[in-house]
Short mmCIF file of C-alpha atoms and ligand atoms in Angstrom, two decimals:
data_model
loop_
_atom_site.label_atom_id
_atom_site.label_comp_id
_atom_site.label_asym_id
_atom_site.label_seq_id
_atom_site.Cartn_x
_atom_site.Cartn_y
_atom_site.Cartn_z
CA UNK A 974 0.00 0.00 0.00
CA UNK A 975 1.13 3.52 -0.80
CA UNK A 976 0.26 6.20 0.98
CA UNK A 977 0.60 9.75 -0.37
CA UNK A 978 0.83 13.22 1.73
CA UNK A 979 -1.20 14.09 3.78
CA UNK A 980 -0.88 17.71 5.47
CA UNK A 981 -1.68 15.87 9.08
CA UNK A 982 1.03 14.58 10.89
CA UNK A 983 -0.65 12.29 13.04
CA UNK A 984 -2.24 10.22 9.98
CA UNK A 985 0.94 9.82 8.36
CA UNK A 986 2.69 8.58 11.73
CA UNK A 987 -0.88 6.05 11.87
CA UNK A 988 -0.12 5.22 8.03
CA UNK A 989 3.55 4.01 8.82
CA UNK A 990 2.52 1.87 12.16
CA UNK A 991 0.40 0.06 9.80
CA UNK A 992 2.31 -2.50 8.20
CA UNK A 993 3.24 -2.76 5.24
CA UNK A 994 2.74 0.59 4.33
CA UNK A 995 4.82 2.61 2.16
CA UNK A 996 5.12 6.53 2.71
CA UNK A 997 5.77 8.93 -0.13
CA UNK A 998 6.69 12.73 0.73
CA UNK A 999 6.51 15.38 -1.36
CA UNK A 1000 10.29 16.00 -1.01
CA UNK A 1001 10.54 12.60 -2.74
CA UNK A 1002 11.16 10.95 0.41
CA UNK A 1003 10.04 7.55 0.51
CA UNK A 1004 9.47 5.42 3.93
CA UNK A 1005 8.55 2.09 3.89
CA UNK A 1006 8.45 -0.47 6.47
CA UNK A 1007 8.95 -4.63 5.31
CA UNK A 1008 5.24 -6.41 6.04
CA UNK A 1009 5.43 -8.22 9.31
CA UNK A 1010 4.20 -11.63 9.68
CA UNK A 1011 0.30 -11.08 9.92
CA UNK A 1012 -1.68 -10.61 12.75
CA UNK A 1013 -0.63 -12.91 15.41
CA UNK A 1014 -2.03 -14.05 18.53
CA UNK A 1015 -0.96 -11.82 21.85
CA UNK A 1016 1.98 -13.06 23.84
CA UNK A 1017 3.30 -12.16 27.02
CA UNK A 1018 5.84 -9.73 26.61
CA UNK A 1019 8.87 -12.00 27.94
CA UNK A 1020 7.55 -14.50 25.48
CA UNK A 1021 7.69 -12.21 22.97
CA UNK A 1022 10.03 -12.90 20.16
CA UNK A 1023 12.39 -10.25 18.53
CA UNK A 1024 9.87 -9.42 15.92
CA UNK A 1025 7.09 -8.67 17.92
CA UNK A 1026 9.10 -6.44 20.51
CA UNK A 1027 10.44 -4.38 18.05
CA UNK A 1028 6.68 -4.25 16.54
CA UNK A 1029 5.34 -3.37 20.19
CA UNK A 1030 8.04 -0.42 20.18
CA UNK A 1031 6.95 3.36 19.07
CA UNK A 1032 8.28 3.84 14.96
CA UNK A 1033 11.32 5.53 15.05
CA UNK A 1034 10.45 7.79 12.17
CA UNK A 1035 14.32 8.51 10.62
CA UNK A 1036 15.33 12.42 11.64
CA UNK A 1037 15.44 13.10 8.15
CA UNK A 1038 11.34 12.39 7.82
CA UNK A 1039 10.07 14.16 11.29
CA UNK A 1040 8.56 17.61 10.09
CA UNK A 1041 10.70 20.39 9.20
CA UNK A 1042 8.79 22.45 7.34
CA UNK A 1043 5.58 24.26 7.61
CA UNK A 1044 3.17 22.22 5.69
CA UNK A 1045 4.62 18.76 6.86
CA UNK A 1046 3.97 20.54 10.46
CA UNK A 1047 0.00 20.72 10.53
CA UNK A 1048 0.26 24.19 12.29
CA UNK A 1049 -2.56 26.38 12.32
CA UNK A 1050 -2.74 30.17 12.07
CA UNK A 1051 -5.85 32.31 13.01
CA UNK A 1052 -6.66 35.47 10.79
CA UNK A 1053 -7.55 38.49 12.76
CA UNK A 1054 -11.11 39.97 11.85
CA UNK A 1055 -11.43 43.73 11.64
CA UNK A 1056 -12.07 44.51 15.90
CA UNK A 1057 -9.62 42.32 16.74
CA UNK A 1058 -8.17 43.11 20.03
CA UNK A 1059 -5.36 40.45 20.55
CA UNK A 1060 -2.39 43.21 19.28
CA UNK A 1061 -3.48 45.95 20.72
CA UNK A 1062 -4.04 43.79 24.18
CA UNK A 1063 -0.17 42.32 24.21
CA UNK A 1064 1.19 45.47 22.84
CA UNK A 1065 -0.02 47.64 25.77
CA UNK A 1066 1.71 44.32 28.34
CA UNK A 1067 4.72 44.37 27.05
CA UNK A 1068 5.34 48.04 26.57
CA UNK A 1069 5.28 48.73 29.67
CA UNK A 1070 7.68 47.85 32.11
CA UNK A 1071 5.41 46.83 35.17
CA UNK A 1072 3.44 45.30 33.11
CA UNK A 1073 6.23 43.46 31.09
CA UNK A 1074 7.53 42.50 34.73
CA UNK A 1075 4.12 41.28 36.24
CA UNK A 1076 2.93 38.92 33.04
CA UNK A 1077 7.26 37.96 32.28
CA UNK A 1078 6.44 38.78 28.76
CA UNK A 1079 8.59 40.72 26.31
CA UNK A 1080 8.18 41.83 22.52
CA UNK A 1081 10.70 40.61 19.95
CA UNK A 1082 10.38 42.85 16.65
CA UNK A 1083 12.05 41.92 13.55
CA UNK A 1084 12.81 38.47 11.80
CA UNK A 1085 16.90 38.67 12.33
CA UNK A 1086 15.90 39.21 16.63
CA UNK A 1087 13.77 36.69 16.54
CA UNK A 1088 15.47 34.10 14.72
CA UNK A 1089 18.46 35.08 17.23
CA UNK A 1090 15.70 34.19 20.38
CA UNK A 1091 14.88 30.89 19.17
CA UNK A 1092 17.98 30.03 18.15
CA UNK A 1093 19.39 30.77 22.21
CA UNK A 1094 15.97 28.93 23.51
CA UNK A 1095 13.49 31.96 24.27
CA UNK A 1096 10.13 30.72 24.56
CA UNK A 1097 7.93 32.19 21.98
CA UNK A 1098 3.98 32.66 23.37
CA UNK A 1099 2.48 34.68 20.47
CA UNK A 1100 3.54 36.00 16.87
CA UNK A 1101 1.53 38.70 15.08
CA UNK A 1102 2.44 38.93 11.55
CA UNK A 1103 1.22 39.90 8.41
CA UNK A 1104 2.98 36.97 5.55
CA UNK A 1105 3.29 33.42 6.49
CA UNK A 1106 6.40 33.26 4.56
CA UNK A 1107 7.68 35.14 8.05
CA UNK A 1108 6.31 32.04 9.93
CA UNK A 1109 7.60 29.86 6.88
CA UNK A 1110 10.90 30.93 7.59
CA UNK A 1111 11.03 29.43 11.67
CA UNK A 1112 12.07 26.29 12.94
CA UNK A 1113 8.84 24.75 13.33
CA UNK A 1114 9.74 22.50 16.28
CA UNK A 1115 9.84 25.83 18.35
CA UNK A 1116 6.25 26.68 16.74
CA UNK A 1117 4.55 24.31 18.73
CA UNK A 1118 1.62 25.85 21.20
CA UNK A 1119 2.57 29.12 20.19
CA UNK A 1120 -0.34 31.45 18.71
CA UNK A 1121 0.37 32.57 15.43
CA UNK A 1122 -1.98 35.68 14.29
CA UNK A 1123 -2.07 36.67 10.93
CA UNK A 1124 -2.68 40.39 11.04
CA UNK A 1125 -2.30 43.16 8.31
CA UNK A 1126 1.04 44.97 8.17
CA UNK A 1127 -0.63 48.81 8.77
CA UNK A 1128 -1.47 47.48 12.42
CA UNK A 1129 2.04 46.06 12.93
CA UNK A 1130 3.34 49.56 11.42
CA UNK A 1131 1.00 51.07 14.24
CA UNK A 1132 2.61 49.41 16.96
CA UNK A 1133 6.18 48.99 15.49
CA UNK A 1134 9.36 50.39 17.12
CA UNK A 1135 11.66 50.02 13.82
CA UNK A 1136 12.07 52.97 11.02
CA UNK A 1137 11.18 50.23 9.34
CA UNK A 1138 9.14 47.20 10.54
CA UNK A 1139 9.32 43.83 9.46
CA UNK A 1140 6.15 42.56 9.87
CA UNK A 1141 6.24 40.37 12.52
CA UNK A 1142 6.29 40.47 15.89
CA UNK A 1143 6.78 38.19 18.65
CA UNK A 1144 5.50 37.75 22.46
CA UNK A 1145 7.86 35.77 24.04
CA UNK A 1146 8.62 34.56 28.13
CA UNK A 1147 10.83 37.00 29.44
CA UNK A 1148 14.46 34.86 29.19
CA UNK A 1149 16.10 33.72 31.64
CA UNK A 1150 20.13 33.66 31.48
CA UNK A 1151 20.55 31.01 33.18
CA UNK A 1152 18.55 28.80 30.98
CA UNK A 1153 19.57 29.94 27.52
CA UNK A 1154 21.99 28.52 24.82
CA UNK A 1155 24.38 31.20 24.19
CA UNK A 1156 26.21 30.86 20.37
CA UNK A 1157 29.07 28.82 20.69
CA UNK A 1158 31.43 31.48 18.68
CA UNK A 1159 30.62 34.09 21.58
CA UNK A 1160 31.33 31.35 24.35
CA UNK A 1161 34.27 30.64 22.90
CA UNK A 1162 35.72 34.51 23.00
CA UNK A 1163 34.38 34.67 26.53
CA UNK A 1164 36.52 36.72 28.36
CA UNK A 1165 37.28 37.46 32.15
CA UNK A 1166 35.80 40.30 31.59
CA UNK A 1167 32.52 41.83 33.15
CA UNK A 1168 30.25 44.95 32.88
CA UNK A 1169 28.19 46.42 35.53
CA UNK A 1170 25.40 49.39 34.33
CA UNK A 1171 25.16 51.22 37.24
CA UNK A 1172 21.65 53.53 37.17
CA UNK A 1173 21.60 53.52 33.04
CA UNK A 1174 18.43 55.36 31.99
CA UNK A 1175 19.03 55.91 28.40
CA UNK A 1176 17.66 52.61 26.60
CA UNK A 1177 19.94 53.37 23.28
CA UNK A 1178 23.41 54.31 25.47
CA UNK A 1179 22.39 50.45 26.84
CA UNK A 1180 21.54 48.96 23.72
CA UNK A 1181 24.79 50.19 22.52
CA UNK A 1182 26.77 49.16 25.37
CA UNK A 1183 25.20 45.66 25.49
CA UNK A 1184 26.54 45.34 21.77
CA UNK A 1185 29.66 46.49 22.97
CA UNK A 1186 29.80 44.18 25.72
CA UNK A 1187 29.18 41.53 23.24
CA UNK A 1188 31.69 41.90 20.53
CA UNK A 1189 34.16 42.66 22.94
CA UNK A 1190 33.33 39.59 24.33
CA UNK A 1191 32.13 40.62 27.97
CA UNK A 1192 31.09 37.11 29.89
CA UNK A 1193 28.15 39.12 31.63
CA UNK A 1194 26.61 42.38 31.87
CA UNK A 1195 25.31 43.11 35.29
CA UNK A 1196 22.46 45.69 35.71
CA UNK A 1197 22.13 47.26 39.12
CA UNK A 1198 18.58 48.50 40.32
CA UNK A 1199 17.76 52.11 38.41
CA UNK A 1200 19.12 51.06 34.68
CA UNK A 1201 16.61 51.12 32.36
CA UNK A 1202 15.05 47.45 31.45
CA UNK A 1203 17.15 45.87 28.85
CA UNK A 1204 13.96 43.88 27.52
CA UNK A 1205 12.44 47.78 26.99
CA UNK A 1206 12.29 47.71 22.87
CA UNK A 1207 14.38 50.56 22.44
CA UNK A 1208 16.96 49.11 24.33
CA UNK A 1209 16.58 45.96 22.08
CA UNK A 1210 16.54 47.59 19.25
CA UNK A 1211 20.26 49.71 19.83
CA UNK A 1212 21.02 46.06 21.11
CA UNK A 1213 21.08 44.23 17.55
CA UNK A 1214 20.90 40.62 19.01
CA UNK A 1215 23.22 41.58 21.99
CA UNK A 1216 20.36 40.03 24.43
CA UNK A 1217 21.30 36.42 22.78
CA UNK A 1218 24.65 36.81 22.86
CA UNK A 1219 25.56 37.25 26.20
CA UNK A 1220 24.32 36.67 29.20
CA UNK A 1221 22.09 40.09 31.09
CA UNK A 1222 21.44 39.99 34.93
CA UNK A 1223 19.07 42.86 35.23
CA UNK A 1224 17.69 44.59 38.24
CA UNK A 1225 20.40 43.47 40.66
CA UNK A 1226 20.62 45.26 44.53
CA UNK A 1227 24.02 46.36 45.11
CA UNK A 1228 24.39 43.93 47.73
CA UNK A 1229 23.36 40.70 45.57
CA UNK A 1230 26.03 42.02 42.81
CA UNK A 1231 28.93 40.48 44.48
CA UNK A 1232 27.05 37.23 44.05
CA UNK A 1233 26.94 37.33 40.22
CA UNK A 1234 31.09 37.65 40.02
CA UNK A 1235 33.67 35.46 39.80
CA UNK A 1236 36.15 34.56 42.42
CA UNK A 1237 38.77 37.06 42.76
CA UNK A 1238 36.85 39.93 40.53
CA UNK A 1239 38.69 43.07 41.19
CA UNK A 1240 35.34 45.50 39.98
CA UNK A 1241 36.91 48.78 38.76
CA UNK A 1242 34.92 52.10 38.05
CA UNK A 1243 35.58 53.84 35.20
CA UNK A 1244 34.72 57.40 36.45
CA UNK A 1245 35.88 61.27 34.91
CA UNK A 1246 36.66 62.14 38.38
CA UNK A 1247 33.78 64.27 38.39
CA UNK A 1248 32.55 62.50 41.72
CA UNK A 1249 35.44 64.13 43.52
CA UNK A 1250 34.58 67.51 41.68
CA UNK A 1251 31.13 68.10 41.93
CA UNK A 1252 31.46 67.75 45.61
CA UNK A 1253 34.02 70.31 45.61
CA UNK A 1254 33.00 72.99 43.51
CA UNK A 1255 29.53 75.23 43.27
CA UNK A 1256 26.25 73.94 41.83
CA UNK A 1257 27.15 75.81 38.82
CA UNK A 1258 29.96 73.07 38.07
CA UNK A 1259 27.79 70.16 39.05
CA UNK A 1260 24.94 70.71 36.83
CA UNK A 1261 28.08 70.97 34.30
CA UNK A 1262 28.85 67.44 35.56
CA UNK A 1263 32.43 67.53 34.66
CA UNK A 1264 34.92 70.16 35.39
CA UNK A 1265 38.48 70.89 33.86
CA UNK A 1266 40.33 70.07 36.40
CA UNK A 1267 41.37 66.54 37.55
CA UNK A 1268 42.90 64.18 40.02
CA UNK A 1269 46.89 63.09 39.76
CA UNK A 1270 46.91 61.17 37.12
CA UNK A 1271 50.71 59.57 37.05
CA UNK A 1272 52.27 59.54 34.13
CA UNK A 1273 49.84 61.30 31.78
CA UNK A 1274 50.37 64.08 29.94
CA UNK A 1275 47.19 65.68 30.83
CA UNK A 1276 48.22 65.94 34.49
CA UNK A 1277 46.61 69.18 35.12
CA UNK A 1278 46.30 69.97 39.07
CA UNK A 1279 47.27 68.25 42.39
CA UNK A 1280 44.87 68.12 44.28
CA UNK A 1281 45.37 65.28 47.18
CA UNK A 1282 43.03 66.53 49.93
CA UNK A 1283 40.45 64.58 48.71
CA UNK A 1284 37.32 63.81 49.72
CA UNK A 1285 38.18 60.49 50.31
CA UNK A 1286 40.59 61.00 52.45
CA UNK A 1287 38.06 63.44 54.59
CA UNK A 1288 36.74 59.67 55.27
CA UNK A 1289 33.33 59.69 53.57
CA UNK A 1290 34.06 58.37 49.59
CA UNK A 1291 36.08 55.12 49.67
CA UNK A 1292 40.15 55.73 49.33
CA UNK A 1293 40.57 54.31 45.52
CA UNK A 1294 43.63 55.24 43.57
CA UNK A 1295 42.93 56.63 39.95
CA UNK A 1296 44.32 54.69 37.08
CA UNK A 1297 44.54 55.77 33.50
CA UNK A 1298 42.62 53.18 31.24
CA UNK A 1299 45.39 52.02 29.60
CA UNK A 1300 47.51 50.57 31.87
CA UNK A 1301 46.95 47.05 32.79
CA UNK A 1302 43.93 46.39 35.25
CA UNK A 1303 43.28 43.07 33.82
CA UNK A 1304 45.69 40.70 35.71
CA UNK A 1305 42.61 39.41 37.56
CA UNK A 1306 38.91 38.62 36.54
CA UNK A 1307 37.75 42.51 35.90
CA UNK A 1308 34.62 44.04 35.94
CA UNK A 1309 33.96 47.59 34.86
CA UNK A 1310 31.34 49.76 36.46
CA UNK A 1311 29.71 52.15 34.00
CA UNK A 1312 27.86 55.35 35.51
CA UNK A 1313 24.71 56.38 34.87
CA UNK A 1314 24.18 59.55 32.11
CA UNK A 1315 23.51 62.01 35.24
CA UNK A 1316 24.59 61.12 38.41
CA UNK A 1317 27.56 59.09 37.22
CA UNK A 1318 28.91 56.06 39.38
CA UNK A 1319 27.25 55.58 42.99
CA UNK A 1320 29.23 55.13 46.13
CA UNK A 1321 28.09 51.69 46.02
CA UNK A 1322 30.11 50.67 43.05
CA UNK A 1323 33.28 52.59 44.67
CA UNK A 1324 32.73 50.91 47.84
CA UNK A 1325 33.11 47.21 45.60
CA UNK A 1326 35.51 48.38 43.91
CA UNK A 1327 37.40 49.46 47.43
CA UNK A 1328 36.45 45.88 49.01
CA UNK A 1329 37.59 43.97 45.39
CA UNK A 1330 40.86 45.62 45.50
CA UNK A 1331 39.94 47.94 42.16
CA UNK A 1332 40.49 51.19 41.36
CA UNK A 1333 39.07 54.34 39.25
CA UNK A 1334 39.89 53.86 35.56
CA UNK A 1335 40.10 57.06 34.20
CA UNK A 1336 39.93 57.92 29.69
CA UNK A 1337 41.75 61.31 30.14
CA UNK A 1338 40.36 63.64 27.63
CA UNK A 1339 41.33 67.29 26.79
CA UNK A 1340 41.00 69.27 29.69
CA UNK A 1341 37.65 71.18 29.46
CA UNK A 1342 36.09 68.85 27.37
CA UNK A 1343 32.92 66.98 28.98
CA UNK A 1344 32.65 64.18 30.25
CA UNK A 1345 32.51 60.83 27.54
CA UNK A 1346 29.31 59.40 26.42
CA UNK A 1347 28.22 56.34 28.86
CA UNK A 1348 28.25 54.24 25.84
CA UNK A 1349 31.75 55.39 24.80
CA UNK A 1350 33.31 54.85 27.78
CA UNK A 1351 31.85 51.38 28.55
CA UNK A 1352 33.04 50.34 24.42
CA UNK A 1353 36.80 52.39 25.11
CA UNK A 1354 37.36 50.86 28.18
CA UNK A 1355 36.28 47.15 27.43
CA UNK A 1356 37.90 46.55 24.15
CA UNK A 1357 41.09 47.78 25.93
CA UNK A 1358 40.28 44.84 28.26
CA UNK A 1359 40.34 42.99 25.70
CA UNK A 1360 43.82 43.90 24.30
CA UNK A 1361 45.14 43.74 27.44
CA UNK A 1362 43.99 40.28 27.62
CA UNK A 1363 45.17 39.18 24.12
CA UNK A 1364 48.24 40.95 24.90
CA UNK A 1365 48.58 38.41 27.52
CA UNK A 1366 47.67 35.50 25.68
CA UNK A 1367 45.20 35.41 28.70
CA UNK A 1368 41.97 34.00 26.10
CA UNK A 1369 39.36 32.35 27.72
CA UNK A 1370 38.40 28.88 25.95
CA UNK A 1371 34.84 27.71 26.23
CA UNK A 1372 35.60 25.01 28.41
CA UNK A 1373 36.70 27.96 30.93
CA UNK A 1374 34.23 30.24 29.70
CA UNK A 1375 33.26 32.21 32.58
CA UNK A 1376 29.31 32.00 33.41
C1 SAM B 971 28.12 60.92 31.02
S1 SAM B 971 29.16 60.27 32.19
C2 SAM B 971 28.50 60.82 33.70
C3 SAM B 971 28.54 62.25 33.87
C4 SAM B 971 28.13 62.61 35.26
N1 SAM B 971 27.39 63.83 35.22
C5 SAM B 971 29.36 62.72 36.15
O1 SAM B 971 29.87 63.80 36.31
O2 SAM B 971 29.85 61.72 36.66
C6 SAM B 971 28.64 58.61 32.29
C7 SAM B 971 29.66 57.63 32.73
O3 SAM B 971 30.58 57.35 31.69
C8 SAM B 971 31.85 57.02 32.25
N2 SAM B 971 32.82 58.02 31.77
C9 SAM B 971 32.56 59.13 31.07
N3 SAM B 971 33.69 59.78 30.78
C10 SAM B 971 34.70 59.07 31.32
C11 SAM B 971 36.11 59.23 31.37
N4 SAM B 971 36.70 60.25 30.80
N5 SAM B 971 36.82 58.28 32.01
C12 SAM B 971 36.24 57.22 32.59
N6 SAM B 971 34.91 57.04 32.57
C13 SAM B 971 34.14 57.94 31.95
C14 SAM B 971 31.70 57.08 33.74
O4 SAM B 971 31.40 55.80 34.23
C15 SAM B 971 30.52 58.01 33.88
O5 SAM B 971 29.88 57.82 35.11
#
């Protein structure tokens, strides 16, 4: 007997128990099992001879045959009716932070992102999207109980975050690091090298620094309490696939941060000095937020003024020597503390950095020039990690990768 395709899965699985059957697939696949020896009368199962037990076991249907495309799949897609509510109902969830925190949900936007998800084991719920061929284009063993929604693009325009959206959209359980498959090119470049966001609120100076962190090959990026939410869209979106690349910790206490690093992380703050300044000078140079003057900086030609009655040693910062960036602060697992766009780095992070045995890392810039970009600073000072590390011949392998 030959039996020919047929779109559902579970008749073609019933169509090769039966024996002897012969299965033709469209791809030209053809599955066909040798006819067994009739119906036989039951035996006990220890009685049971070789032929019968294997006849008793479930078909092993070759990996080649199980379904890898969408129409061997079976999977159904509903077709929103004008007044459909479903997009409009997840979009408000998930654009919102509480609400994105209460329900665990977060929106994935664009096909590349999305493919990037699945690929590190996010847990798609829902996708919206206006062509199949979108849907076509996903593994369909992730597809399985997830609600797919064919909607019409101008609604996924209406609720898009890209200049220019892709037309489709997923809902997917908020990830969690600990259980996701990170690619094995990025484990492999792992370095001993970690980033801590300390009170972030600009979602594209994260994105950007979580790409950052990723091609420089950061092992983790820490996010104290305060940052923005790196599952916010804009923050995806400056992110370009950073979220599946390495691993984020958001929302951390100061307290639970030493938790999240490595034995013998020294945590060092890369700060303009502007701490020490703004508590010295009028309100006029703090709303500034950087002044022209700095700290002893040994060694660099932009030593500008000596000021050693610090504020620190008045006893209320922590005592931490200033280092210029580019001398070598990676002999130890490091992680870098970048300040927020306002305040710049808490006392917190200098009192870790005091208790890790860190110091200030300082990007000396022209005097009277502001302070660097949050973004810049975190990219400067972690691919000079990195050289410092490859200088050393200090690579992390992925057997040592450091997670
Ligand atoms: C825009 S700055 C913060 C400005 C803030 N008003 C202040 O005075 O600290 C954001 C963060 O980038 C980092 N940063 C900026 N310029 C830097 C520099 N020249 N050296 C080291 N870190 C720098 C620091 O971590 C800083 O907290």
């Amino acid at each position: 007997m030959v039996q020919t395709w047929d779109l559902n899965p579970r008749r073609w699985v019933r169509a090769l128990r039966r024996s002897p059957v012969k299965v033709v697939f469209p791809s030209g696949h053809v599955v066909e099992r040798k006819p067994g020896p009739g119906k036989q009368p039951r035996k006990a199962a220890a009685e049971a001879g070789p032929h019968e037990q294997r006849l008793k076991q479930p078909l092993q249907v070759p990996p080649s045959q199980t379904p890898s495309t969408w129409e061997e799949s079976g999977l159904r897609y509903d077709k929103a009716l004008p007044g459909d509510k479903r997009l409009s109902s997840v979009m408000t969830i998930v654009k919102s932070r509480p609400f994105r925190e209460k329900q665990g949900k977060i929106l994935l936007e664009g096909r590349r992102l999305i493919a990037d998800a699945l690929k590190a084991g996010a847990v798609p719920k829902v996708f919206f999207f206006s062509r199949l061929d979108y849907i076509k284009e996903l593994p369909v063993d992730k597809l399985k109980g997830v609600s797919l929604i064919k909607v019409k693009f101008e609604d996924i325009k209406d609720w898009s975050d890209l200049v220019t959206p892709q037309g489709i959209m997923g809902i997917f359980a908020k990830p969690d690091h600990v259980k996701m498959t990170y690619p094995e090119t990025q484990l492999r470049h792992s370095l001993p090298l970690l980033l801590i966001c300390d009170n972030l609120r600009d979602p594209g100076n994260l994105g950007t620094i979580l790409r950052s962190a990723a091609g420089a090959g950061c092992s983790k990026v820490l996010l104290t309490k305060g940052c923005v939410d790196a599952w916010e869209p804009k923050v995806l979106r400056a992110g370009m696939g950073a979220h599946f690349q390495v691993p984020i910790i958001n929302n951390l206490d100061w307290e639970t941060v030493p938790n999240y690093l490595p034995t013998d992380t020294r945590v060092y703050v890369a700060d303009n000095c502007g701490l020490y300044a703004q508590a010295r000078r009028s309100d006029k140079a703090s709303d500034h937020g950087w002044v022209c003057d700095r700290q002893l900086l040994k060694g660099h030609k932009y030593e500008e003024e000596v000021d050693l009655e610090t504020e620190a040693s008045k006893g209320w910062l922590p005592e931490l020597e200033v280092q210029s960036y580019d001398l070598d602060w990676t002999e130890a697992p490091a992680a870098v503390v970048i300040g927020g766009e306002t305040h710049g780095v808490s006392l917190e992070s200098l009192q870790l950095a005091e208790n890790t045995g860190g110091k200030r890392l300082l990007i000396p810039v022209v005097p009277c020039v502001d302070s660097l970009n949050s973004a810049m600073a975190a990219s400067i000072l972690l691919f000079e990690g990195k050289r410092q590390l490859r200088v050393r011949g200090e690579h992390w392998s992925r057997d040592r990768s450091y997670h």
